[in-house]
Short mmCIF file of C-alpha atoms in Angstrom, two decimals:
data_model
loop_
_atom_site.label_atom_id
_atom_site.label_comp_id
_atom_site.label_asym_id
_atom_site.label_seq_id
_atom_site.Cartn_x
_atom_site.Cartn_y
_atom_site.Cartn_z
CA MET A 1020 74.20 196.10 -41.66
CA ILE A 1021 75.57 199.37 -42.39
CA ARG A 1022 77.40 197.90 -45.88
CA PHE A 1023 73.99 196.75 -46.78
CA LEU A 1024 72.30 199.65 -46.20
CA ILE A 1025 74.77 201.49 -48.59
CA LYS A 1026 74.99 198.58 -51.29
CA GLY A 1027 71.30 198.45 -51.40
CA LEU A 1028 71.18 203.08 -51.88
CA LEU A 1029 73.66 203.03 -54.94
CA ARG A 1030 72.42 199.78 -56.49
CA ASP A 1031 68.88 200.30 -56.28
CA ARG A 1032 68.06 203.73 -57.43
CA ALA A 1033 64.24 204.03 -57.38
CA ARG A 1034 65.35 203.40 -53.60
CA SER A 1035 66.74 206.71 -53.26
CA LEU A 1036 67.21 208.66 -56.39
CA LEU A 1037 63.75 210.40 -55.80
CA PRO A 1038 64.14 211.61 -52.60
CA PHE A 1039 67.24 212.33 -53.37
CA ALA A 1040 66.44 215.04 -55.64
CA THR A 1041 63.87 215.93 -53.67
CA VAL A 1042 66.13 216.91 -50.81
CA VAL A 1043 68.23 218.38 -53.63
CA LEU A 1044 65.88 220.84 -54.92
CA GLY A 1045 64.22 221.45 -51.51
CA SER A 1046 67.48 222.62 -50.03
CA PHE A 1047 68.55 224.66 -53.54
CA LEU A 1048 65.51 226.57 -53.19
CA THR A 1049 65.34 226.92 -49.21
CA VAL A 1050 69.23 228.49 -49.59
CA VAL A 1051 68.75 230.84 -52.46
CA GLY A 1052 65.07 231.90 -50.82
CA PHE A 1053 67.10 232.63 -47.72
CA ASN A 1054 69.77 234.58 -48.95
CA TRP A 1055 67.60 236.40 -51.67
CA ILE A 1056 65.11 237.36 -48.68
CA ASN A 1057 67.94 238.38 -46.85
CA GLY A 1058 69.99 240.43 -49.50
CA ALA A 1059 66.54 242.34 -50.19
CA LEU A 1060 66.10 242.55 -46.26
CA SER A 1061 69.93 244.14 -45.63
CA SER A 1062 69.29 246.63 -49.26
CA MET A 1063 66.08 248.48 -46.79
CA VAL A 1064 67.96 248.56 -43.96
CA GLU A 1065 70.89 250.20 -44.83
CA SER A 1066 68.99 252.28 -47.53
CA SER A 1067 66.67 253.56 -45.19
CA ALA A 1068 69.44 254.02 -42.77
CA ASN A 1069 72.19 255.63 -44.69
CA PHE A 1070 69.15 258.20 -47.00
CA SER A 1071 66.56 258.38 -44.05
CA THR A 1072 66.54 257.05 -40.86
CA GLY A 1073 69.83 256.26 -40.08
CA HIS A 1074 70.29 253.54 -37.08
CA VAL A 1075 68.79 256.21 -34.42
CA LYS A 1076 67.97 259.35 -35.09
CA VAL A 1077 67.75 262.39 -32.72
CA MET A 1078 64.54 265.07 -33.00
CA SER A 1079 62.81 267.71 -31.89
CA ARG A 1080 59.24 266.28 -29.82
CA ALA A 1081 57.41 268.25 -32.03
CA TYR A 1082 59.03 267.51 -35.07
CA ALA A 1083 58.96 263.97 -34.12
CA ALA A 1084 55.01 263.40 -33.77
CA GLU A 1085 54.96 264.66 -37.81
CA ALA A 1086 58.56 263.71 -39.15
CA ASP A 1087 57.29 262.28 -42.02
CA GLN A 1088 56.23 265.73 -43.07
CA ALA A 1089 59.31 266.92 -42.28
CA PRO A 1090 58.13 270.28 -40.46
CA ASN A 1091 61.35 272.66 -40.55
CA ASP A 1092 59.03 275.33 -38.34
CA LEU A 1093 59.30 272.18 -35.81
CA ALA A 1094 63.12 271.61 -36.01
CA PHE A 1095 65.84 271.60 -33.26
CA GLU A 1096 67.68 274.48 -32.63
CA GLY A 1097 71.44 274.76 -31.09
CA VAL A 1098 71.93 271.59 -33.75
CA ARG A 1099 75.36 272.00 -32.63
CA ALA A 1100 75.43 271.80 -29.19
CA LEU A 1101 73.34 268.72 -29.73
CA VAL A 1102 75.52 266.79 -31.97
CA ALA A 1103 78.54 267.72 -29.74
CA GLY A 1104 76.72 266.47 -26.74
CA LEU A 1105 76.18 263.09 -28.62
CA GLU A 1106 79.22 262.71 -30.16
CA ARG A 1107 80.77 263.03 -25.83
CA ASP A 1108 77.92 260.39 -24.53
CA HIS A 1109 77.90 258.34 -27.01
CA PRO A 1110 81.56 257.64 -28.96
CA GLY A 1111 79.68 254.28 -30.49
CA LEU A 1112 78.22 255.87 -33.22
CA VAL A 1113 78.62 258.63 -36.01
CA TRP A 1114 76.48 261.55 -35.78
CA THR A 1115 75.10 263.95 -38.40
CA PRO A 1116 72.88 266.21 -38.55
CA ARG A 1117 70.89 266.96 -41.89
CA ILE A 1118 67.35 269.14 -43.08
CA LYS A 1119 65.08 267.39 -45.49
CA PHE A 1120 63.27 270.13 -47.48
CA GLY A 1121 61.01 270.58 -50.56
CA GLY A 1122 60.42 273.36 -52.60
CA LEU A 1123 59.72 274.09 -56.34
CA ILE A 1124 63.21 273.99 -58.52
CA ASP A 1125 63.15 276.89 -61.49
CA ILE A 1126 65.22 276.84 -64.07
CA PRO A 1127 65.64 280.27 -65.84
CA ASP A 1128 66.61 281.24 -69.37
CA GLY A 1129 68.66 283.45 -71.37
CA ASN A 1130 66.81 286.31 -69.95
CA GLY A 1131 66.42 284.99 -66.57
CA GLU A 1132 62.57 283.74 -67.45
CA THR A 1133 60.90 280.59 -66.73
CA ARG A 1134 62.27 277.74 -68.39
CA ALA A 1135 61.70 274.83 -66.90
CA GLN A 1136 60.40 273.64 -63.30
CA GLY A 1137 59.58 270.74 -61.10
CA PRO A 1138 59.02 269.50 -57.89
CA ALA A 1139 62.38 268.67 -55.42
CA ALA A 1140 62.42 267.29 -52.51
CA GLY A 1141 65.71 268.51 -50.66
CA LEU A 1142 67.80 267.06 -48.64
CA ALA A 1143 70.78 268.89 -46.75
CA VAL A 1144 73.75 267.60 -45.63
CA GLU A 1145 77.61 268.25 -44.59
CA LEU A 1146 78.79 267.73 -48.06
CA ARG A 1147 82.06 270.15 -47.64
CA SER A 1148 83.47 269.21 -44.40
CA PRO A 1149 86.21 267.07 -44.43
CA ALA A 1150 85.63 265.24 -41.81
CA SER A 1151 81.80 264.69 -42.74
CA PRO A 1152 80.66 260.55 -43.29
CA GLU A 1153 78.05 262.01 -45.52
CA ARG A 1154 80.45 261.14 -48.22
CA ARG A 1155 80.37 257.49 -47.40
CA LEU A 1156 77.17 256.89 -46.32
CA LEU A 1157 75.78 258.31 -49.66
CA ASN A 1158 77.93 256.86 -51.42
CA LEU A 1159 78.37 260.12 -52.85
CA GLU A 1160 81.72 259.68 -54.94
CA LYS A 1161 80.47 256.44 -57.23
CA ALA A 1162 76.93 258.46 -57.60
CA VAL A 1163 78.15 261.17 -59.22
CA VAL A 1164 77.31 260.82 -63.10
CA ARG A 1165 78.00 264.06 -64.95
CA GLY A 1166 80.22 266.95 -63.60
CA ARG A 1167 81.47 266.86 -60.01
CA LEU A 1168 80.76 266.98 -55.73
CA PRO A 1169 80.13 270.53 -54.28
CA GLU A 1170 83.51 271.96 -53.49
CA ALA A 1171 82.35 275.92 -53.07
CA PRO A 1172 79.21 277.53 -51.22
CA GLY A 1173 76.07 277.40 -53.55
CA GLU A 1174 76.40 274.45 -54.87
CA ILE A 1175 74.05 271.77 -55.51
CA LEU A 1176 74.04 267.79 -56.85
CA VAL A 1177 70.45 267.15 -58.64
CA GLY A 1178 68.96 263.97 -59.94
CA ASP A 1179 70.56 262.84 -62.91
CA ALA A 1180 67.15 261.82 -64.02
CA PHE A 1181 65.59 264.94 -62.65
CA ALA A 1182 68.17 266.87 -64.55
CA SER A 1183 67.49 265.33 -67.64
CA ARG A 1184 64.05 266.19 -67.17
CA LEU A 1185 64.72 270.09 -66.45
CA GLY A 1186 67.18 270.24 -69.74
CA ILE A 1187 70.14 270.85 -66.88
CA GLY A 1188 73.49 269.88 -66.61
CA PRO A 1189 76.67 270.69 -64.37
CA GLY A 1190 77.41 274.74 -64.25
CA SER A 1191 73.31 275.71 -64.79
CA THR A 1192 72.04 277.68 -62.86
CA ALA A 1193 68.55 276.59 -60.29
CA THR A 1194 66.83 278.79 -58.12
CA LEU A 1195 65.51 277.34 -54.89
CA ILE A 1196 62.04 278.37 -54.32
CA GLY A 1197 60.47 277.19 -50.72
CA SER A 1198 59.57 278.20 -47.12
CA THR A 1199 61.68 279.70 -44.73
CA MET A 1200 61.50 278.09 -40.67
CA TYR A 1201 59.66 281.23 -39.87
CA GLY A 1202 56.60 280.45 -42.82
CA GLY A 1203 58.58 283.35 -45.29
CA LEU A 1204 59.32 282.59 -48.60
CA ALA A 1205 62.52 281.61 -49.74
CA VAL A 1206 64.36 282.24 -52.99
CA ARG A 1207 68.15 281.42 -53.46
CA ASN A 1208 69.98 280.74 -56.45
CA PHE A 1209 72.13 277.44 -56.33
CA VAL A 1210 74.83 276.61 -59.26
CA VAL A 1211 74.55 272.66 -60.34
CA ALA A 1212 77.45 271.19 -59.84
CA GLY A 1213 76.81 267.74 -60.56
CA THR A 1214 74.21 264.86 -61.27
CA VAL A 1215 73.98 262.05 -59.57
CA ARG A 1216 72.75 258.46 -59.26
CA PHE A 1217 72.06 256.40 -56.46
CA GLY A 1218 70.10 253.48 -57.95
CA VAL A 1219 66.90 254.06 -55.20
CA THR A 1220 63.94 255.17 -57.29
CA ALA A 1221 62.93 257.33 -53.70
CA MET A 1222 65.76 259.33 -54.05
CA ASP A 1223 66.48 259.53 -57.38
CA ARG A 1224 63.21 260.85 -58.38
CA GLY A 1225 63.41 264.45 -57.71
CA ALA A 1226 66.50 264.78 -55.86
CA VAL A 1227 68.39 268.04 -54.83
CA LEU A 1228 71.47 267.60 -52.09
CA ALA A 1229 73.01 270.69 -50.46
CA ASP A 1230 75.22 271.58 -48.29
CA ILE A 1231 73.41 272.37 -44.78
CA ALA A 1232 75.10 275.69 -44.13
CA ASP A 1233 73.55 276.66 -47.63
CA ILE A 1234 69.92 275.28 -46.38
CA GLN A 1235 70.34 277.18 -42.92
CA ALA A 1236 71.71 280.45 -44.19
CA ALA A 1237 68.55 280.01 -47.24
CA LEU A 1238 65.46 278.77 -44.93
CA ASP A 1239 66.42 281.18 -41.85
CA MET A 1240 67.63 277.45 -39.71
CA GLU A 1241 70.58 278.95 -38.40
CA ASP A 1242 72.17 276.65 -35.96
CA ALA A 1243 68.76 274.29 -36.59
CA ALA A 1244 68.29 271.04 -38.18
CA GLY A 1245 65.60 268.63 -38.61
CA GLU A 1246 67.03 265.42 -37.83
CA VAL A 1247 70.06 263.89 -36.61
CA LEU A 1248 71.31 260.51 -37.45
CA GLY A 1249 73.12 258.20 -35.46
CA PHE A 1250 75.25 255.42 -37.25
CA PHE A 1251 77.05 252.37 -35.23
CA ARG A 1252 80.33 252.77 -36.16
CA ASP A 1253 81.20 248.86 -35.95
CA SER A 1254 78.29 247.47 -37.61
CA PRO A 1255 74.88 247.12 -39.82
CA TYR A 1256 72.15 248.05 -37.76
CA ARG A 1257 71.82 246.25 -34.67
CA ASP A 1258 68.66 246.23 -33.12
CA ARG A 1259 68.54 245.29 -29.73
CA ASP A 1260 71.27 248.04 -28.94
CA ALA A 1261 69.34 250.75 -31.06
CA ILE A 1262 66.09 250.02 -28.75
CA ALA A 1263 68.49 250.04 -25.56
CA LEU A 1264 70.16 253.44 -26.83
CA ALA A 1265 66.83 255.33 -27.54
CA ALA A 1266 65.29 254.29 -24.28
CA ALA A 1267 68.18 255.79 -22.48
CA PHE A 1268 68.71 258.51 -24.20
CA ASN A 1269 64.92 259.66 -24.21
CA ALA A 1270 64.34 258.39 -20.23
CA ALA A 1271 67.71 260.81 -19.14
CA HIS A 1272 65.60 263.83 -21.06
CA ALA A 1273 61.93 262.87 -20.10
CA GLY A 1274 62.27 265.81 -17.23
CA GLU A 1275 62.84 268.15 -20.45
CA ALA A 1276 59.21 270.65 -20.78
CA GLY A 1277 57.94 271.41 -23.96
CA ASP A 1278 57.63 270.56 -27.45
CA PHE A 1279 61.57 271.51 -28.43
CA ALA A 1280 63.07 268.88 -26.38
CA PRO A 1281 65.30 266.34 -28.01
CA GLU A 1282 63.79 262.61 -28.53
CA MET A 1283 65.44 259.28 -29.93
CA VAL A 1284 63.71 256.70 -32.20
CA THR A 1285 65.11 254.09 -33.99
CA LEU A 1286 65.44 252.66 -37.28
CA ARG A 1287 62.05 250.49 -36.87
CA ASP A 1288 60.02 252.92 -35.56
CA GLN A 1289 60.52 255.36 -38.88
CA SER A 1290 58.07 255.00 -41.78
CA GLY A 1291 56.87 251.86 -40.80
CA LEU A 1292 59.58 249.70 -40.85
CA ALA A 1293 58.86 247.58 -38.04
CA GLN A 1294 55.66 246.05 -39.45
CA MET A 1295 57.66 245.40 -43.20
CA LEU A 1296 60.78 244.29 -41.19
CA ASP A 1297 58.51 241.37 -39.23
CA LEU A 1298 56.30 240.96 -42.31
CA VAL A 1299 59.68 239.75 -44.28
CA THR A 1300 60.62 237.93 -41.58
CA SER A 1301 57.04 235.96 -41.37
CA VAL A 1302 57.16 235.16 -44.86
CA TYR A 1303 60.44 233.55 -44.91
CA SER A 1304 59.50 231.13 -41.84
CA LEU A 1305 56.32 230.40 -44.05
CA MET A 1306 58.27 229.80 -47.06
CA LEU A 1307 60.11 227.10 -44.86
CA PHE A 1308 57.33 225.49 -43.00
CA VAL A 1309 55.97 225.66 -46.23
CA PHE A 1310 58.82 223.82 -47.80
CA ILE A 1311 59.55 221.31 -45.43
CA LEU A 1312 55.54 220.41 -45.11
CA VAL A 1313 55.94 220.13 -49.65
CA MET A 1314 58.95 217.95 -49.10
CA SER A 1315 57.82 216.08 -46.29
CA ILE A 1316 54.82 214.66 -48.24
CA VAL A 1317 56.67 213.98 -51.39
CA LEU A 1318 59.11 211.51 -49.31
CA TRP A 1319 56.26 210.26 -47.06
CA ASN A 1320 54.75 208.80 -50.60
CA ALA A 1321 58.12 207.89 -51.64
CA GLY A 1322 58.39 206.29 -48.78
CA LEU A 1323 55.07 204.32 -49.22
CA MET A 1324 55.93 202.87 -52.75
CA GLY A 1325 59.48 201.72 -51.55
CA SER A 1326 57.66 200.10 -49.08
CA LEU A 1327 55.43 198.22 -51.47
CA ARG A 1328 58.31 197.61 -52.91
CA ARG A 1329 60.83 196.49 -50.16
CA TYR A 1330 57.59 194.69 -48.30
CA GLY A 1331 59.14 190.65 -49.21
CA GLU A 1332 62.89 192.06 -47.88
CA PHE A 1333 61.32 193.67 -44.97
CA GLY A 1334 59.15 190.44 -44.50
CA ILE A 1335 62.37 187.84 -44.86
CA ARG A 1336 64.18 190.32 -42.38
CA LEU A 1337 61.42 189.75 -39.88
CA ALA A 1338 61.19 186.06 -40.47
CA LEU A 1339 64.74 185.78 -39.74
CA GLY A 1340 64.27 188.13 -36.15
CA GLU A 1341 65.32 191.11 -37.16
CA ASP A 1342 63.75 193.40 -34.29
CA LYS A 1343 60.63 195.44 -35.43
CA GLY A 1344 62.15 198.35 -33.79
CA ARG A 1345 65.89 198.13 -35.65
CA LEU A 1346 64.58 197.50 -38.88
CA PHE A 1347 62.46 200.60 -38.20
CA ARG A 1348 65.78 202.82 -37.55
CA SER A 1349 67.29 201.19 -40.14
CA LEU A 1350 64.72 202.65 -42.29
CA LEU A 1351 64.94 205.72 -40.72
CA ALA A 1352 69.20 206.13 -41.07
CA GLU A 1353 68.82 205.35 -44.83
CA GLY A 1354 66.80 208.33 -44.81
CA LEU A 1355 69.24 210.41 -42.86
CA ALA A 1356 71.72 209.59 -44.92
CA ILE A 1357 70.01 210.14 -48.10
CA GLY A 1358 68.74 213.69 -46.77
CA LEU A 1359 72.18 214.54 -45.66
CA LEU A 1360 74.04 213.83 -48.80
CA GLY A 1361 71.22 215.22 -50.62
CA SER A 1362 70.81 218.81 -48.15
CA LEU A 1363 75.18 218.82 -49.24
CA VAL A 1364 74.56 218.97 -52.79
CA GLY A 1365 71.75 221.32 -52.63
CA THR A 1366 73.04 223.42 -49.57
CA ALA A 1367 76.90 223.40 -52.21
CA LEU A 1368 74.36 224.72 -55.63
CA GLY A 1369 72.55 227.20 -53.29
CA LEU A 1370 75.26 229.01 -52.03
CA GLY A 1371 76.76 229.35 -55.63
CA ALA A 1372 73.57 230.55 -57.12
CA SER A 1373 73.81 233.09 -54.29
CA TYR A 1374 76.83 233.91 -54.74
CA TYR A 1375 76.36 234.94 -58.40
CA LEU A 1376 73.34 236.84 -57.34
CA GLN A 1377 75.56 238.45 -54.61
CA THR A 1378 77.74 239.60 -57.19
CA LYS A 1379 75.44 240.36 -60.21
CA GLY A 1380 72.02 241.23 -58.42
CA ILE A 1381 68.71 241.12 -60.68
CA TYR A 1382 67.35 244.58 -61.54
CA VAL A 1383 64.18 245.66 -60.73
CA GLY A 1384 64.12 249.18 -60.86
CA ALA A 1385 61.09 248.96 -63.71
CA MET A 1386 58.95 247.70 -60.64
CA MET A 1387 59.94 250.92 -58.22
CA ARG A 1388 59.42 253.50 -60.64
CA ASN A 1389 56.77 254.53 -57.57
CA ALA A 1390 57.83 253.08 -54.69
CA SER A 1391 58.54 255.28 -51.51
CA VAL A 1392 60.64 252.93 -49.56
CA PHE A 1393 64.21 253.45 -49.65
CA ILE A 1394 65.43 250.30 -51.25
CA SER A 1395 67.96 249.70 -54.50
CA ASP A 1396 67.25 249.49 -57.74
CA VAL A 1397 69.63 246.23 -57.85
CA LEU A 1398 68.68 243.51 -56.02
CA ARG A 1399 71.42 241.34 -54.67
CA ALA A 1400 71.44 238.13 -52.16
CA ARG A 1401 73.30 237.81 -49.04
CA VAL A 1402 74.85 235.24 -47.88
CA THR A 1403 75.74 234.76 -43.94
CA PRO A 1404 77.61 232.35 -41.86
CA ALA A 1405 73.60 230.67 -41.33
CA SER A 1406 73.26 230.53 -45.59
CA TRP A 1407 75.53 227.09 -44.87
CA PHE A 1408 73.43 225.47 -42.56
CA ILE A 1409 69.72 226.71 -43.47
CA GLY A 1410 69.45 223.53 -46.10
CA PHE A 1411 70.14 221.32 -43.60
CA VAL A 1412 66.93 221.90 -41.82
CA PRO A 1413 64.53 221.17 -44.83
CA GLY A 1414 66.81 218.13 -46.24
CA LEU A 1415 67.05 216.61 -42.70
CA ALA A 1416 63.77 217.17 -41.23
CA ALA A 1417 61.86 216.37 -44.49
CA THR A 1418 63.50 212.98 -44.83
CA PHE A 1419 62.96 211.88 -41.42
CA LEU A 1420 59.63 212.60 -41.30
CA GLY A 1421 58.69 211.25 -44.23
CA ARG A 1422 60.64 208.12 -43.29
CA ALA A 1423 58.64 207.62 -40.00
CA VAL A 1424 55.49 207.98 -41.54
CA SER A 1425 56.30 205.44 -44.34
CA GLY A 1426 57.92 203.23 -41.84
CA ILE A 1427 54.87 203.36 -39.25
CA GLY A 1428 54.03 200.01 -41.54
CA ILE A 1429 56.93 197.66 -40.31
CA TYR A 1430 55.08 197.58 -36.59
CA LYS A 1431 51.57 196.64 -38.37
CA ARG A 1432 53.10 193.73 -39.89
CA GLN A 1433 52.03 189.87 -38.16
CA THR A 1434 55.23 188.15 -37.40
CA SER A 1435 53.45 184.97 -37.11
CA ARG A 1436 51.67 185.25 -40.79
CA LEU A 1437 55.22 186.16 -42.70
CA ALA A 1438 55.33 182.40 -43.68
CA LYS A 1439 51.95 182.34 -45.17
CA GLU A 1440 52.46 185.59 -47.28
CA PHE A 1441 55.83 184.32 -48.95
CA GLU A 1442 53.19 181.01 -49.54
CA GLY A 1443 50.79 183.35 -51.71
#
């Protein structure tokens, strides 16, 4: 019987070609879509963590309440002791302090008069410390377009597009005009050591990177920082571990009174990322459901047409005494064989396309000019172990459902009327 079914599938293309092509296309689109969404999601999480949120972040309670405004007047003091304590109590994470600051970048001419100005979104990190993880997290070695990384006090990095608008380059003098931690006027001259491009529009628009010691001196923030970011050493962001860590930390400091007691939040708790991550997950789940539904309808129709063409075959097999249940199961077996083979081919094609998109990516910078989320201008697919199996879900489910629905007609055949059907 198995040989009979296989020969029937191979010889009768109308019986297997359309279902096979449908399964291949559905599995291919499912694999590529899954990997593409997974890559975009991973890019958003990784970029947000590296440039803004960390996997977890420690701030003062008052700062955390207004974190989107980066209120340095509410920054945490005694940051060196805080970082030392975090490194001692949580050695599985890398901890690094940062200061977000804003202000006006003033470019003087040869006479010291203003030649150009522009608003800057500044980030102060440990640039010059050899033990700092910041060069790796921000990928600074590859981000430099012109010049070099800061080596001496008073040197900064400026976004390449921002520097071009201001007409400056390596060696130029730039004056930062902002406000101190206590609300006073802060004016400090810096030398541009180099220009950078991160490939993240939200950072590149007006980025200024400085060593945290220079900004602490400029903004009267001695031993203070707005944020201390933590990153898992051994893997990307793990939501469950981050939530457990934040809950334990906050419980340990719950007894400390005042607005400047430390508070820890996770990546999901910041910048509306929880809603965005949940939305992306829901979109993919909906996409997978739609694929299964559409493919099932197509395969159901194909099964109905095939049943009409095979009406006589089914009648003869029933007349010869074949049980209806066995005939129905053989129909399901045919569908699952087509689904398995089609899923294999579709998954193979989908993985090939996904690996290409993972390597090359697609530039979407033109669409991200006004984006406020931290996501790379080049979106890439991301192939994971689940990518090797996800294509079989719609491929097998759709063929099974399609054959099951279309094969119900077998049970409606009246065995007593078979002879009369053949006479007609």
